[in-house]
Coordinates of C-alpha atoms and ligand atoms in Angstrom, one line a residue:
M46 CA 105.0 -13.7 -288.5
N47 CA 106.9 -16.4 -287.8
N48 CA 109.0 -16.8 -291.4
I49 CA 111.8 -14.1 -291.2
S50 CA 114.0 -14.8 -293.6
A51 CA 116.6 -12.1 -294.1
N52 CA 119.9 -11.9 -296.2
T53 CA 122.1 -11.7 -293.4
S54 CA 125.4 -13.8 -292.0
F55 CA 124.5 -13.4 -288.5
I56 CA 121.9 -11.0 -287.5
G57 CA 118.5 -12.8 -287.4
K58 CA 119.9 -16.0 -288.3
S59 CA 118.3 -17.3 -284.8
V60 CA 114.7 -16.0 -284.3
I61 CA 112.9 -16.4 -281.3
Y62 CA 109.1 -16.2 -282.3
V63 CA 106.8 -15.3 -279.1
P64 CA 102.7 -14.5 -279.7
S65 CA 102.6 -12.1 -277.0
C66 CA 105.2 -10.6 -274.4
H67 CA 105.4 -7.7 -271.9
S68 CA 108.2 -6.3 -273.6
T69 CA 110.9 -7.9 -276.0
N70 CA 113.8 -6.4 -274.5
D71 CA 112.9 -8.2 -271.2
A72 CA 112.0 -11.1 -272.9
L73 CA 115.3 -11.5 -274.5
N74 CA 116.8 -10.7 -271.4
N75 CA 115.5 -13.5 -269.9
Y76 CA 117.6 -15.8 -272.0
A77 CA 121.0 -16.4 -270.3
S78 CA 123.2 -14.5 -272.3
E79 CA 126.2 -16.9 -272.4
K80 CA 124.1 -19.0 -274.2
L81 CA 122.8 -16.6 -276.9
A82 CA 124.5 -16.3 -280.6
E83 CA 125.4 -12.7 -281.3
G84 CA 122.7 -11.5 -283.8
T85 CA 119.5 -13.5 -281.9
V86 CA 116.4 -12.0 -282.7
L87 CA 113.3 -12.0 -280.6
V88 CA 109.9 -10.8 -282.2
T89 CA 106.2 -10.6 -281.0
T90 CA 103.0 -9.8 -282.8
E91 CA 101.6 -8.4 -279.5
Q92 CA 103.8 -6.2 -277.0
T93 CA 101.6 -5.6 -273.9
K94 CA 104.0 -3.5 -271.7
G95 CA 106.7 -2.1 -274.4
R96 CA 109.4 0.1 -272.4
G97 CA 110.3 3.0 -274.1
Q98 CA 113.2 6.0 -273.1
R99 CA 112.5 8.2 -270.0
G100 CA 110.7 5.1 -268.5
N101 CA 107.8 5.8 -270.9
T102 CA 105.9 3.1 -271.9
W103 CA 105.6 2.2 -276.2
E104 CA 102.2 1.3 -277.1
C105 CA 101.2 -0.4 -280.4
D106 CA 98.4 -2.0 -281.9
Q107 CA 98.7 -6.3 -282.1
N108 CA 99.7 -7.8 -285.5
A109 CA 100.2 -4.0 -287.1
N110 CA 103.7 -3.4 -286.2
I111 CA 107.7 -4.5 -285.7
T112 CA 108.1 -5.3 -282.2
L113 CA 111.5 -7.0 -281.9
S114 CA 114.9 -7.0 -280.0
I115 CA 118.5 -8.3 -281.1
F116 CA 121.2 -9.2 -279.0
L117 CA 124.5 -8.0 -279.5
R118 CA 128.1 -8.4 -278.3
P119 CA 129.8 -5.1 -279.4
S120 CA 132.9 -6.0 -277.2
F121 CA 135.0 -4.1 -279.1
L122 CA 133.3 -0.9 -277.8
E123 CA 134.3 0.6 -274.7
A124 CA 131.8 1.5 -273.1
R125 CA 132.5 5.2 -272.9
N126 CA 132.3 5.1 -276.9
Q127 CA 128.7 3.4 -276.6
F128 CA 126.8 6.2 -278.2
H129 CA 128.4 5.1 -281.5
L130 CA 126.0 2.1 -281.5
N131 CA 123.5 4.3 -281.1
V132 CA 124.5 6.1 -284.3
A133 CA 124.9 2.9 -286.3
I134 CA 121.6 1.3 -285.2
S135 CA 119.5 4.7 -285.9
L136 CA 121.3 4.8 -289.2
A137 CA 120.2 1.3 -289.7
V138 CA 116.7 2.1 -288.9
Y139 CA 117.0 5.6 -291.3
D140 CA 117.9 3.5 -293.9
T141 CA 115.3 0.7 -293.9
I142 CA 112.4 3.6 -293.3
S143 CA 114.2 6.2 -295.6
S144 CA 113.9 3.6 -298.5
I145 CA 110.3 3.6 -298.4
A146 CA 109.6 6.9 -297.3
P147 CA 112.5 8.6 -298.8
R148 CA 110.9 12.4 -298.0
G149 CA 110.5 13.8 -294.9
T150 CA 112.6 10.9 -292.7
K151 CA 114.6 11.8 -289.6
I152 CA 116.7 11.1 -287.0
K153 CA 115.8 13.2 -283.5
W154 CA 118.8 13.0 -281.3
P155 CA 119.4 10.7 -279.7
N156 CA 117.9 7.8 -281.7
D157 CA 114.1 8.4 -282.5
I158 CA 113.1 8.1 -286.4
L159 CA 110.7 10.4 -287.9
I160 CA 108.5 11.1 -290.7
N161 CA 107.0 14.7 -291.4
Q162 CA 108.2 15.4 -287.6
K163 CA 105.7 12.5 -286.1
K164 CA 107.7 9.8 -284.5
V165 CA 107.2 6.5 -286.4
C166 CA 109.9 4.4 -284.4
G167 CA 111.5 4.1 -281.0
I168 CA 114.7 2.7 -280.1
L169 CA 115.6 1.2 -276.5
I170 CA 119.2 -0.1 -276.9
E171 CA 120.6 -1.5 -273.0
N172 CA 124.0 -2.2 -272.7
F173 CA 125.5 -4.3 -270.1
I174 CA 128.9 -3.2 -269.4
I175 CA 131.8 -5.5 -267.6
G176 CA 134.8 -3.4 -266.3
K177 CA 135.3 -0.8 -269.4
N178 CA 133.7 -2.5 -272.3
I179 CA 130.3 -3.3 -273.3
D180 CA 129.3 -7.5 -272.5
H181 CA 126.2 -7.2 -274.4
T182 CA 123.7 -5.4 -275.5
I183 CA 120.0 -5.4 -276.1
V184 CA 118.5 -3.6 -279.0
G185 CA 114.8 -3.0 -278.8
I186 CA 113.2 -1.6 -281.9
G187 CA 109.5 -0.5 -282.3
I188 CA 108.6 0.4 -285.9
N189 CA 104.9 1.5 -286.5
I190 CA 103.6 -0.3 -289.4
N191 CA 100.3 -0.4 -290.2
Q192 CA 98.8 1.3 -287.3
K193 CA 96.1 3.0 -288.2
A194 CA 95.6 5.6 -285.2
F195 CA 97.3 6.6 -281.8
K196 CA 95.1 7.2 -278.8
G197 CA 96.1 10.5 -277.6
N198 CA 99.2 10.6 -279.2
F199 CA 99.4 13.3 -281.8
S200 CA 103.2 12.9 -282.3
A201 CA 103.1 9.4 -283.2
T202 CA 102.7 8.3 -286.5
S203 CA 103.0 5.1 -288.8
L204 CA 104.0 4.2 -292.7
F205 CA 100.4 3.5 -293.2
I206 CA 99.2 6.9 -291.7
E207 CA 102.1 8.6 -293.9
L208 CA 101.8 6.8 -297.0
K209 CA 98.2 5.7 -297.2
K210 CA 99.3 2.2 -298.2
K211 CA 99.6 -1.0 -296.0
F212 CA 103.1 -3.0 -295.9
Q213 CA 104.2 -6.7 -295.4
V214 CA 105.4 -6.5 -291.6
R215 CA 107.9 -9.5 -292.7
I216 CA 109.4 -7.9 -295.3
V217 CA 110.3 -4.5 -293.6
T218 CA 111.3 -6.6 -290.8
E219 CA 114.1 -8.3 -293.3
S220 CA 115.3 -5.0 -294.7
L221 CA 115.7 -4.2 -290.9
L222 CA 117.8 -6.8 -290.2
E223 CA 119.7 -6.3 -293.4
H224 CA 120.3 -2.8 -292.6
I225 CA 121.0 -3.5 -289.0
E226 CA 123.8 -6.2 -290.1
S227 CA 125.6 -3.7 -292.8
R228 CA 125.9 -0.6 -290.1
Y229 CA 126.8 -2.8 -287.3
L230 CA 129.9 -4.2 -289.5
Q231 CA 130.5 -0.4 -290.2
L232 CA 130.9 0.3 -286.7
K233 CA 132.9 -2.8 -286.0
N234 CA 135.1 -1.8 -289.0
K235 CA 135.7 1.7 -286.6
G236 CA 133.7 3.2 -289.4
Y237 CA 132.9 6.1 -286.7
S238 CA 133.5 8.9 -288.7
A239 CA 131.6 8.1 -291.8
L240 CA 128.7 6.4 -289.4
R241 CA 128.9 10.3 -287.5
K242 CA 129.0 12.1 -290.9
E243 CA 125.6 10.1 -292.3
Y244 CA 124.0 10.5 -288.5
Y245 CA 124.5 14.4 -288.8
T246 CA 123.5 14.4 -292.9
H247 CA 119.9 12.9 -291.3
L248 CA 119.8 14.8 -287.7
F249 CA 116.3 16.7 -287.4
W250 CA 117.4 20.3 -286.9
Y251 CA 121.0 19.8 -287.4
Q252 CA 122.5 23.4 -287.9
E253 CA 119.0 24.9 -287.8
I254 CA 117.8 27.3 -284.8
G255 CA 115.0 25.7 -282.9
D256 CA 112.8 26.0 -279.9
F257 CA 114.1 24.0 -276.7
E258 CA 113.3 23.4 -273.7
E259 CA 116.2 22.6 -270.7
Y260 CA 115.7 21.2 -267.5
E261 CA 116.8 22.4 -264.4
K262 CA 118.1 20.1 -261.3
D263 CA 115.4 21.4 -258.7
G264 CA 112.7 20.6 -261.8
S265 CA 112.6 23.7 -263.1
S266 CA 112.5 24.2 -266.8
V267 CA 113.6 27.5 -269.0
R268 CA 112.9 27.6 -272.7
F269 CA 115.2 29.1 -275.5
K270 CA 116.3 29.4 -279.2
G271 CA 119.2 27.1 -280.2
Q272 CA 121.4 25.4 -283.2
I273 CA 122.3 21.6 -282.7
L274 CA 126.5 22.1 -283.3
G275 CA 126.6 18.0 -283.2
V276 CA 126.8 15.1 -280.3
D277 CA 129.9 15.4 -278.1
E278 CA 131.5 12.0 -277.4
N279 CA 129.3 11.1 -274.9
G280 CA 126.5 11.3 -276.6
C281 CA 125.3 14.8 -275.2
L282 CA 123.7 17.4 -277.4
S283 CA 125.9 20.2 -278.2
I284 CA 123.5 23.3 -278.8
A285 CA 124.9 26.8 -279.4
K286 CA 122.1 28.9 -277.2
D287 CA 120.9 32.6 -278.3
D288 CA 123.4 34.0 -275.6
K289 CA 125.8 32.4 -277.9
K290 CA 127.2 30.1 -275.5
I291 CA 127.9 26.3 -276.1
K292 CA 126.0 24.0 -273.7
N293 CA 126.4 19.9 -274.1
Y294 CA 123.2 18.1 -272.8
A295 CA 122.6 14.9 -271.6
F296 CA 119.6 12.8 -272.7
K297 CA 117.2 14.1 -269.8
E298 CA 118.3 17.5 -269.5
V299 CA 116.6 19.1 -273.2
K300 CA 113.6 18.7 -275.2
H301 CA 112.9 19.7 -279.0
L302 CA 109.9 21.9 -278.8
Y303 CA 108.0 21.8 -281.7
Ligands
BTN1061 C1 111.4 5.0 -277.3 O1 111.5 5.8 -278.1 O2 110.5 5.6 -275.7 C2 111.9 3.8 -277.0 C3 110.8 2.9 -277.7 C4 111.2 1.5 -277.9 C5 110.2 0.8 -278.4 C6 110.8 -1.1 -278.3 S1 109.4 -1.9 -278.9 C7 110.5 -3.5 -279.2 C8 111.4 -3.2 -277.6 N1 110.8 -3.5 -276.5 C9 110.5 -2.8 -275.3 O3 109.9 -3.0 -274.4 N2 110.9 -1.4 -276.2 C10 111.4 -1.5 -277.6

């Protein structure tokens, strides 16, 4: 895939194609950030040590999926507001996937995309902060497109598995880049509350009762039923617990159980 041509003004106008790399986030980060134009995309068809959130790995078959990273300069965002970028990027990926799979597509906090409760996309956003603001960001996105099976990972899926149809990775990539540009511009124009509202509309278990597991600092864990109320200004998930207390959880402190 070396002929991406998205209908955008800056996202994907410059594309670095690498046949194989450990991680597209790391490969893009190896370029001197001052020299990169905002919107530069690094794309590969074989990622051998893809990185995920919580220090996890991201596995994917060669040539079957989207594995790319995008260079952004959201210097208009204060570091303390960085979750707004997660919201915008999650929505852009949601827009892309739901245009292909309109039923059963959801955003799982903070930024997984699910189809029928299985993970079809992972997003790894790495912000480089100078002083109070974000200097630059590398947004890594893996979307499972034509992969037929996931070794031992029963919570993963692909567009092929869900829709029993193959897709052109290039076409979905172009659509993704177009949606990213549009949501990023909405963010830049301070469309925070509209973005947040849409994020909630598509948020898995939003205002529903679900099972969660909470992790204590000593390594122990407790299961509980709770209702997602929203996401606070720090990006923490706000849950009304069955004892009626409201608690805000950072990413590593809580897990959805399903
Ligand atoms: C997660 O859900 O844990 C995030 C997974 C992110 C995977 C993508 S694939 C492209 C980019 N390069 C990486 O090393 N990781 C991200």
